Amino acid sequence: IDLKEVLKDSYEDVTAIGSSTATLVMIKENKLIGINLGDSGFVCFTKKEGEYVNSGVSQEQQHNFNTPYQLCNKPTEAVIEELGKHVKEEDILQLRKLMEHNELCSDDPTTADRYCLDIHEDDVIILGTDCLLYTSDAADDTPCVELGGRR
């Protein structure tokens, strides 16, 4: 299974308006195979000498600070007109300005980074958003992972 193709096919099927980062992983023959687009991601912990340690983490992708790579479906003119019936005119003008200057980020699914990590039977894999992975201790070199009250 090519995870970039899965992401590409899924993205092409979406009709909802909005944007999202994306992380997909699968486990095959003691390997974690994954892709990451944006600032979501994963971290893998392996038990060594009785402690869980970071054995691999995806890297965030950003254009600029607080501007992660993302997949985006932009609204059509008909949707903007309908939206205009429910929100302030200044908000619609701001949306039109962003679209006119192509300032709504939309990246291609093929820009996702690929990963392949060796994993072991008792490894712990955490998938999450930027808030969990990049603004906490989750991706530190010596994190604490608690499992069922045990460390």
Backbone as ProteinMPNN parsed JSONL, in Angstrom:
{"seq_chain_A": "IDLKEVLKDSYEDVTAIGSSTATLVMIKENKLIGINLGDSGFVCFTKKEGEYVNSGVSQEQQHNFNTPYQLCNKPTEAVIEELGKHVKEEDILQLRKLMEHNELCSDDPTTADRYCLDIHEDDVIILGTDCLLYTSDAADDTPCVELGGRR", "coords_chain_A": {"N_chain_A": [[0.856, -1.19, 0.0], [0.64, 2.137, -0.93], [1.0, 4.866, 0.935], [0.976, 7.585, 0.291], [-0.512, 7.591, -2.05], [-2.95, 6.713, -1.02], [-3.58, 8.917, 0.604], [-3.711, 10.931, -1.369], [-5.831, 9.958, -3.024], [-7.916, 9.976, -1.156], [-8.048, 12.692, -0.475], [-8.84, 13.779, -2.932], [-11.442, 12.862, -3.0], [-12.819, 14.315, -1.124], [-15.334, 16.658, -0.426], [-16.043, 18.608, 1.318], [-15.555, 21.913, 2.647], [-12.61, 23.358, 3.808], [-9.584, 22.853, 5.761], [-6.761, 20.713, 6.493], [-4.129, 19.1, 8.261], [-2.216, 16.061, 7.841], [-1.645, 12.696, 8.847], [-0.634, 9.463, 8.271], [-0.239, 6.09, 9.166], [1.047, 2.751, 9.023], [1.542, -0.627, 10.058], [3.853, -3.018, 9.217], [5.395, -6.045, 8.989], [7.176, -5.687, 11.308], [7.814, -3.018, 10.923], [7.18, 0.435, 11.062], [5.466, 2.236, 8.861], [5.025, 5.314, 7.459], [3.45, 8.477, 6.623], [3.624, 12.032, 6.649], [2.079, 15.166, 6.602], [2.351, 18.444, 7.213], [1.799, 19.794, 10.52], [0.873, 17.837, 12.213], [1.491, 14.497, 13.428], [3.634, 11.753, 14.418], [5.055, 9.871, 17.141], [7.354, 7.462, 18.262], [7.95, 5.134, 20.817], [10.35, 3.106, 22.387], [11.098, 0.446, 24.578], [13.879, 0.496, 26.584], [16.261, -0.801, 28.671], [14.387, -0.848, 30.765], [13.07, 1.594, 30.581], [10.999, 3.771, 28.634], [12.005, 5.148, 25.605], [12.429, 7.691, 23.135], [12.218, 6.554, 19.909], [11.826, 7.363, 17.387], [10.472, 10.028, 15.465], [8.153, 11.961, 13.632], [8.738, 14.793, 11.512], [7.688, 18.146, 11.683], [6.109, 20.022, 9.075], [6.352, 23.182, 7.792], [5.426, 26.232, 6.186], [5.908, 28.795, 7.087], [6.237, 30.286, 10.372], [3.635, 29.004, 12.304], [2.194, 28.321, 10.052], [1.391, 25.672, 8.788], [2.063, 23.016, 6.397], [-0.726, 21.941, 4.531], [-3.757, 20.338, 3.493], [-6.3, 21.608, 1.463], [-9.61, 22.545, 0.729], [-10.98, 24.945, -1.104], [-13.588, 27.409, -0.861], [-16.266, 27.628, -3.244], [-17.532, 30.184, -5.481], [-20.313, 30.225, -5.3], [-20.708, 29.107, -2.768], [-19.486, 31.029, -1.175], [-21.208, 33.182, -1.608], [-23.567, 32.171, -0.437], [-22.648, 31.872, 2.184], [-22.283, 34.534, 2.766], [-24.821, 35.364, 3.464], [-25.0, 34.785, 6.104], [-22.919, 35.698, 7.658], [-20.799, 38.473, 8.693], [-20.35, 41.185, 6.399], [-17.773, 42.213, 6.185], [-16.217, 40.013, 6.851], [-16.619, 38.34, 4.677], [-15.474, 39.919, 2.682], [-12.819, 39.863, 3.557], [-12.264, 37.125, 3.22], [-12.553, 36.895, 0.432], [-10.423, 38.532, -0.331], [-8.209, 37.106, 0.641], [-8.41, 34.824, -0.97], [-8.161, 35.969, -3.506], [-5.522, 36.814, -3.502], [-4.307, 34.45, -3.323], [-3.742, 33.376, -0.76], [-4.623, 31.365, 0.829], [-3.455, 28.558, 2.109], [-2.681, 25.611, 0.392], [-1.507, 22.539, -0.005], [0.033, 19.931, -1.917], [-0.831, 16.485, -1.749], [1.344, 14.851, -2.332], [3.534, 16.069, -1.238], [3.934, 15.176, 1.287], [6.035, 13.894, 3.856], [7.885, 10.837, 3.92], [8.2, 7.958, 6.061], [9.987, 5.292, 7.624], [10.3, 3.086, 10.113], [11.989, 0.85, 12.316], [10.207, -1.266, 14.454], [9.173, -2.672, 17.631], [7.781, -5.344, 19.632], [6.657, -4.313, 22.115], [6.504, -1.588, 21.691], [5.35, 1.813, 21.848], [3.209, 3.837, 20.08], [2.371, 7.058, 19.279], [0.018, 9.097, 17.805], [-0.69, 12.392, 16.827], [-1.717, 15.858, 17.067], [-0.165, 19.073, 16.392], [-0.228, 20.367, 18.877], [0.043, 18.358, 20.795], [2.396, 16.999, 20.01], [4.532, 18.818, 19.407], [4.622, 20.895, 21.204], [4.922, 19.972, 23.694], [6.346, 17.597, 26.031], [6.352, 15.283, 24.591], [7.93, 14.507, 22.395], [10.473, 14.531, 23.379], [13.846, 13.443, 24.13], [13.978, 11.696, 26.297], [11.299, 10.744, 27.251], [8.476, 10.216, 29.445], [6.449, 7.475, 29.488], [3.44, 6.238, 30.402], [1.958, 3.165, 31.085], [-0.877, 1.538, 31.796], [-0.633, 2.257, 34.516], [1.916, 1.532, 35.058], [5.391, 2.2, 34.701]], "CA_chain_A": [[0.0, 0.0, 0.0], [1.359, 3.405, -0.992], [0.212, 5.783, 1.751], [0.778, 8.858, -0.423], [-1.635, 7.381, -2.974], [-4.155, 6.684, -0.177], [-3.874, 10.302, 0.965], [-4.105, 11.631, -2.604], [-7.171, 9.509, -3.41], [-8.867, 10.446, -0.14], [-8.163, 14.144, -0.632], [-9.625, 14.043, -4.137], [-12.834, 12.499, -2.752], [-13.427, 15.213, -0.14], [-16.063, 17.799, -0.985], [-16.222, 19.609, 2.37], [-14.654, 23.053, 2.605], [-11.768, 23.46, 4.995], [-8.22, 22.393, 5.582], [-6.286, 19.784, 7.505], [-2.866, 18.403, 8.134], [-2.53, 14.633, 7.724], [-0.655, 11.684, 9.202], [-1.096, 8.087, 8.079], [0.772, 5.081, 9.473], [0.653, 1.346, 9.024], [2.587, -1.502, 10.57], [4.041, -4.159, 8.328], [6.63, -6.794, 9.21], [8.011, -4.997, 12.294], [8.16, -1.676, 10.447], [6.153, 1.455, 11.024], [5.562, 2.966, 7.606], [4.129, 6.442, 7.631], [3.624, 9.751, 5.924], [3.163, 13.172, 7.413], [1.97, 16.436, 5.906], [1.97, 19.496, 8.145], [2.314, 19.751, 11.878], [0.461, 16.655, 12.964], [2.577, 13.547, 13.258], [3.703, 10.601, 15.308], [6.289, 9.6, 17.872], [7.429, 6.052, 18.637], [8.764, 4.887, 22.003], [10.829, 1.736, 22.562], [11.564, 0.207, 25.935], [15.292, 0.15, 26.691], [16.711, -0.821, 30.063], [13.253, -0.582, 31.646], [12.497, 2.922, 30.342], [10.601, 4.064, 27.263], [12.756, 6.244, 25.008], [12.017, 8.071, 21.791], [12.954, 5.813, 18.883], [11.52, 7.964, 16.091], [9.416, 11.035, 15.477], [7.996, 12.679, 12.369], [9.104, 16.209, 11.572], [6.63, 19.022, 11.197], [6.351, 20.761, 7.834], [5.742, 24.507, 7.853], [5.872, 27.253, 5.245], [6.383, 29.842, 7.989], [5.726, 30.055, 11.72], [2.183, 28.859, 12.437], [1.599, 28.096, 8.733], [1.805, 24.318, 8.406], [1.566, 22.43, 5.166], [-2.069, 21.418, 4.751], [-4.628, 20.093, 2.352], [-7.374, 22.591, 1.597], [-10.65, 22.713, -0.284], [-11.412, 26.333, -1.024], [-15.006, 27.563, -1.199], [-16.636, 28.141, -4.567], [-18.228, 31.475, -5.433], [-21.683, 29.971, -4.814], [-20.633, 28.895, -1.313], [-19.19, 32.332, -0.573], [-22.451, 33.96, -1.644], [-24.46, 31.628, 0.597], [-22.036, 32.225, 3.464], [-22.526, 35.962, 2.948], [-26.14, 35.559, 4.072], [-24.966, 34.386, 7.508], [-21.798, 36.305, 8.376], [-20.581, 39.893, 8.418], [-19.828, 41.497, 5.072], [-16.312, 42.391, 6.276], [-15.609, 38.679, 6.857], [-16.651, 37.872, 3.286], [-14.462, 40.698, 1.969], [-11.521, 39.332, 3.957], [-12.128, 35.829, 2.558], [-12.305, 37.157, -0.998], [-9.07, 39.087, -0.453], [-7.28, 35.977, 0.82], [-8.483, 33.97, -2.154], [-7.66, 36.728, -4.65], [-4.062, 36.858, -3.409], [-3.868, 33.052, -3.158], [-3.145, 33.274, 0.561], [-5.131, 30.191, 1.534], [-2.492, 27.485, 1.831], [-3.139, 24.297, -0.014], [-0.362, 21.783, -0.492], [-0.263, 18.705, -2.635], [-0.589, 15.302, -0.913], [2.64, 14.229, -2.618], [4.597, 16.727, -0.472], [4.068, 14.523, 2.592], [7.282, 13.178, 4.103], [7.757, 9.389, 4.153], [8.969, 7.42, 7.184], [10.027, 3.845, 7.824], [11.017, 2.849, 11.362], [11.922, -0.469, 12.93], [9.444, -1.26, 15.698], [9.265, -3.891, 18.415], [6.508, -5.802, 20.173], [6.095, -3.483, 23.183], [6.617, -0.167, 21.383], [4.16, 2.654, 21.958], [3.175, 4.804, 18.985], [1.378, 8.098, 19.54], [-0.278, 10.008, 16.702], [-1.359, 13.549, 17.388], [-1.607, 17.157, 16.404], [0.971, 19.874, 16.827], [-0.314, 20.691, 20.305], [0.562, 17.228, 21.559], [3.725, 16.539, 19.627], [5.613, 19.784, 19.267], [4.606, 21.905, 22.262], [4.962, 19.269, 24.973], [7.52, 16.742, 26.19], [6.109, 14.004, 23.919], [8.993, 14.139, 21.462], [11.785, 14.649, 24.022], [14.693, 12.253, 24.037], [13.736, 10.773, 27.404], [9.937, 10.998, 27.754], [7.855, 9.237, 30.334], [5.231, 6.893, 28.937], [2.833, 5.385, 31.406], [1.081, 2.136, 30.534], [-1.606, 0.806, 32.828], [-0.128, 2.562, 35.835], [3.33, 1.151, 35.151], [6.285, 3.058, 33.921]], "C_chain_A": [[0.892, 1.24, 0.0], [0.522, 4.453, -0.251], [0.023, 7.153, 1.097], [-0.373, 8.746, -1.416], [-2.953, 7.342, -2.201], [-4.562, 8.106, 0.185], [-4.376, 11.089, -0.247], [-5.531, 11.258, -3.01], [-8.231, 10.011, -2.431], [-9.117, 11.941, -0.282], [-9.026, 14.494, -1.842], [-11.106, 13.736, -3.951], [-13.559, 13.458, -1.811], [-14.106, 16.386, -0.849], [-16.261, 18.907, 0.046], [-15.187, 20.715, 2.224], [-13.884, 23.096, 3.919], [-10.38, 22.951, 4.709], [-7.81, 21.499, 6.74], [-4.866, 19.358, 7.202], [-3.202, 16.915, 8.095], [-1.343, 13.769, 8.13], [-1.295, 10.324, 9.013], [0.056, 7.162, 8.429], [0.165, 3.703, 9.31], [1.841, 0.549, 9.547], [2.635, -2.726, 9.68], [5.408, -4.777, 8.61], [7.616, -6.052, 10.109], [8.545, -3.646, 11.817], [6.941, -0.779, 10.608], [6.421, 2.237, 9.744], [4.56, 4.108, 7.703], [4.424, 7.586, 6.691], [3.077, 10.852, 6.821], [3.176, 14.416, 6.544], [1.507, 17.466, 6.926], [2.537, 19.302, 9.528], [1.598, 18.76, 12.79], [1.598, 15.659, 12.808], [2.502, 12.393, 14.225], [5.042, 10.575, 16.022], [6.224, 8.155, 18.336], [8.369, 5.916, 19.833], [9.094, 3.405, 22.103], [11.357, 1.6, 23.983], [13.013, -0.266, 25.904], [15.702, 0.27, 28.144], [15.61, -0.378, 31.018], [12.581, 0.767, 31.47], [12.088, 3.057, 28.879], [11.378, 5.288, 26.769], [12.265, 6.485, 23.587], [12.87, 7.315, 20.778], [12.644, 6.328, 17.476], [10.365, 8.932, 16.194], [9.349, 11.689, 14.109], [8.374, 14.138, 12.587], [7.954, 17.045, 11.024], [7.071, 19.725, 9.927], [5.616, 22.094, 7.94], [6.302, 25.388, 6.759], [6.55, 28.38, 6.018], [5.871, 29.489, 9.375], [4.197, 30.026, 11.697], [1.473, 28.751, 11.083], [2.039, 26.714, 8.247], [1.357, 23.963, 6.992], [0.188, 21.875, 5.489], [-2.783, 21.198, 3.422], [-5.837, 21.002, 2.533], [-8.337, 22.496, 0.423], [-11.197, 24.115, -0.106], [-12.885, 26.444, -1.436], [-15.206, 28.085, -2.619], [-17.335, 29.486, -4.396], [-19.656, 31.304, -4.901], [-21.694, 29.791, -3.296], [-20.361, 30.219, -0.604], [-20.445, 33.197, -0.542], [-23.434, 33.477, -0.582], [-23.942, 31.986, 1.987], [-22.296, 33.697, 3.795], [-23.876, 36.273, 3.569], [-26.108, 35.359, 5.585], [-23.837, 35.022, 8.312], [-21.66, 37.766, 7.976], [-19.958, 40.085, 7.036], [-18.305, 41.645, 5.089], [-15.578, 41.041, 6.296], [-15.566, 38.099, 5.438], [-15.598, 38.609, 2.46], [-13.06, 40.194, 2.292], [-11.259, 37.977, 3.286], [-11.817, 36.011, 1.075], [-10.88, 37.683, -1.228], [-8.027, 37.974, -0.323], [-7.251, 35.098, -0.421], [-7.898, 34.671, -3.379], [-6.128, 36.733, -4.683], [-3.459, 35.472, -3.172], [-3.168, 32.831, -1.821], [-3.751, 32.154, 1.404], [-4.231, 29.024, 1.154], [-3.195, 26.21, 1.413], [-1.952, 23.587, -0.666], [-0.83, 20.507, -1.161], [0.016, 17.509, -1.725], [0.782, 14.664, -1.142], [3.79, 14.91, -1.879], [4.762, 16.144, 0.923], [5.416, 13.815, 2.684], [6.984, 11.711, 4.366], [8.655, 8.968, 5.312], [8.911, 5.905, 7.164], [10.915, 3.586, 9.038], [10.919, 1.388, 11.755], [11.127, -0.347, 14.217], [9.527, -2.63, 16.344], [7.932, -4.155, 19.106], [5.889, -4.868, 21.205], [6.22, -1.983, 22.922], [5.267, 0.527, 21.551], [4.267, 3.708, 20.862], [2.042, 5.781, 19.265], [1.243, 8.96, 18.289], [-1.016, 11.193, 17.288], [-1.171, 14.785, 16.547], [-0.412, 17.904, 16.958], [0.938, 20.177, 18.316], [0.259, 19.577, 21.166], [2.034, 16.982, 21.265], [4.825, 17.587, 19.706], [5.604, 20.884, 20.312], [4.578, 21.257, 23.634], [6.239, 18.445, 25.027], [7.409, 15.447, 25.407], [7.26, 13.575, 23.029], [10.392, 14.312, 22.06], [12.555, 13.349, 23.902], [14.411, 11.235, 25.142], [12.359, 11.011, 28.013], [9.485, 9.907, 28.725], [6.569, 8.766, 29.678], [4.669, 5.968, 29.989], [1.848, 4.442, 30.741], [0.416, 1.388, 31.683], [-1.064, 1.041, 34.223], [1.323, 2.172, 36.04], [4.158, 2.113, 34.328], [7.266, 2.211, 33.172]], "O_chain_A": [[1.789, 1.369, 0.833], [-0.527, 4.876, -0.736], [-0.991, 7.811, 1.329], [-1.127, 9.701, -1.603], [-3.961, 7.874, -2.667], [-5.735, 8.467, 0.089], [-5.356, 11.827, -0.15], [-6.344, 12.133, -3.305], [-9.316, 10.422, -2.841], [-10.258, 12.399, -0.217], [-9.85, 15.406, -1.777], [-11.944, 14.289, -4.664], [-14.785, 13.416, -1.712], [-13.536, 17.014, -1.741], [-16.611, 20.03, -0.317], [-14.08, 20.484, 1.738], [-14.446, 22.894, 4.995], [-10.033, 22.652, 3.566], [-8.414, 21.517, 7.813], [-4.456, 19.267, 6.045], [-4.358, 16.542, 8.297], [-0.194, 14.068, 7.803], [-2.378, 10.062, 9.538], [1.197, 7.411, 8.039], [-1.043, 3.507, 9.436], [2.987, 0.993, 9.485], [1.624, -3.379, 9.422], [6.441, -4.118, 8.485], [8.759, -5.816, 9.718], [9.6, -3.194, 12.261], [5.814, -1.186, 10.326], [7.489, 2.827, 9.578], [3.384, 3.89, 7.996], [5.478, 7.659, 6.059], [2.186, 10.627, 7.64], [4.148, 14.69, 5.841], [0.395, 17.371, 7.446], [3.611, 18.724, 9.701], [1.712, 18.847, 14.013], [2.577, 15.949, 12.121], [1.446, 12.091, 14.781], [6.023, 11.17, 15.575], [5.17, 7.676, 18.753], [9.448, 6.508, 19.858], [8.224, 2.552, 21.926], [11.981, 2.515, 24.52], [13.339, -1.281, 25.288], [15.514, 1.312, 28.772], [15.86, 0.372, 31.962], [11.601, 1.052, 32.158], [12.752, 2.522, 27.991], [11.407, 6.327, 27.429], [11.751, 5.58, 22.93], [14.096, 7.422, 20.787], [13.146, 5.788, 16.491], [9.398, 8.692, 16.917], [10.383, 11.945, 13.492], [8.332, 14.646, 13.708], [7.331, 16.689, 10.024], [8.257, 19.99, 9.727], [4.404, 22.127, 8.151], [7.487, 25.319, 6.432], [7.624, 28.852, 5.645], [5.151, 28.504, 9.54], [3.556, 30.916, 11.138], [0.285, 29.057, 10.98], [2.935, 26.592, 7.411], [0.403, 24.533, 6.463], [-0.044, 21.391, 6.597], [-2.452, 21.79, 2.395], [-6.341, 21.146, 3.646], [-7.923, 22.38, -0.731], [-11.803, 24.433, 0.917], [-13.365, 25.665, -2.259], [-14.413, 28.881, -3.122], [-17.686, 29.871, -3.281], [-20.144, 32.14, -4.141], [-22.602, 30.278, -2.621], [-20.94, 30.496, 0.446], [-20.708, 33.873, 0.453], [-24.064, 34.289, 0.097], [-24.719, 32.362, 2.865], [-22.502, 34.057, 4.954], [-24.055, 37.346, 4.146], [-27.061, 35.713, 6.279], [-23.808, 34.891, 9.536], [-22.315, 38.235, 7.046], [-19.159, 39.272, 6.571], [-17.626, 41.256, 4.138], [-14.45, 40.94, 5.813], [-14.594, 37.448, 5.054], [-14.912, 38.002, 1.638], [-12.21, 40.107, 1.407], [-10.143, 37.719, 2.833], [-10.926, 35.358, 0.533], [-10.224, 37.317, -2.202], [-7.072, 37.919, -1.098], [-6.183, 34.679, -0.868], [-7.22, 34.045, -4.194], [-5.519, 36.666, -5.75], [-2.275, 35.334, -2.866], [-2.127, 32.177, -1.759], [-3.415, 32.018, 2.581], [-4.247, 28.56, 0.014], [-4.183, 25.796, 2.02], [-1.468, 23.984, -1.726], [-1.967, 20.072, -0.977], [1.008, 17.518, -0.996], [1.32, 14.01, -0.248], [4.909, 14.397, -1.884], [5.643, 16.572, 1.668], [5.881, 13.214, 1.716], [5.96, 11.374, 4.96], [9.726, 9.538, 5.524], [7.918, 5.311, 6.744], [12.121, 3.83, 9.004], [9.884, 0.754, 11.55], [11.349, 0.582, 14.994], [9.896, -3.616, 15.707], [7.064, -3.284, 19.153], [4.677, -4.652, 21.165], [6.057, -1.186, 23.846], [4.205, -0.081, 21.416], [5.287, 4.385, 20.734], [0.895, 5.379, 19.465], [2.23, 9.488, 17.777], [-1.876, 11.025, 18.153], [-0.561, 14.763, 15.478], [0.267, 17.435, 17.871], [1.99, 20.236, 18.952], [0.904, 19.853, 22.178], [2.828, 16.777, 22.184], [5.959, 17.251, 20.048], [6.497, 21.732, 20.311], [4.249, 21.907, 24.626], [7.11, 18.582, 24.169], [8.276, 14.583, 25.533], [7.538, 12.38, 22.923], [11.386, 14.248, 21.336], [11.99, 12.294, 23.612], [14.59, 10.035, 24.936], [12.257, 11.433, 29.164], [10.065, 8.822, 28.789], [5.701, 9.575, 29.35], [5.333, 5.026, 30.421], [1.011, 4.859, 29.94], [1.081, 0.688, 32.447], [-1.037, 0.118, 35.037], [1.898, 2.453, 37.091], [3.676, 2.745, 33.388], [8.113, 2.739, 32.451]]}, "name": "protein", "num_of_chains": 1, "seq": "IDLKEVLKDSYEDVTAIGSSTATLVMIKENKLIGINLGDSGFVCFTKKEGEYVNSGVSQEQQHNFNTPYQLCNKPTEAVIEELGKHVKEEDILQLRKLMEHNELCSDDPTTADRYCLDIHEDDVIILGTDCLLYTSDAADDTPCVELGGRR"}
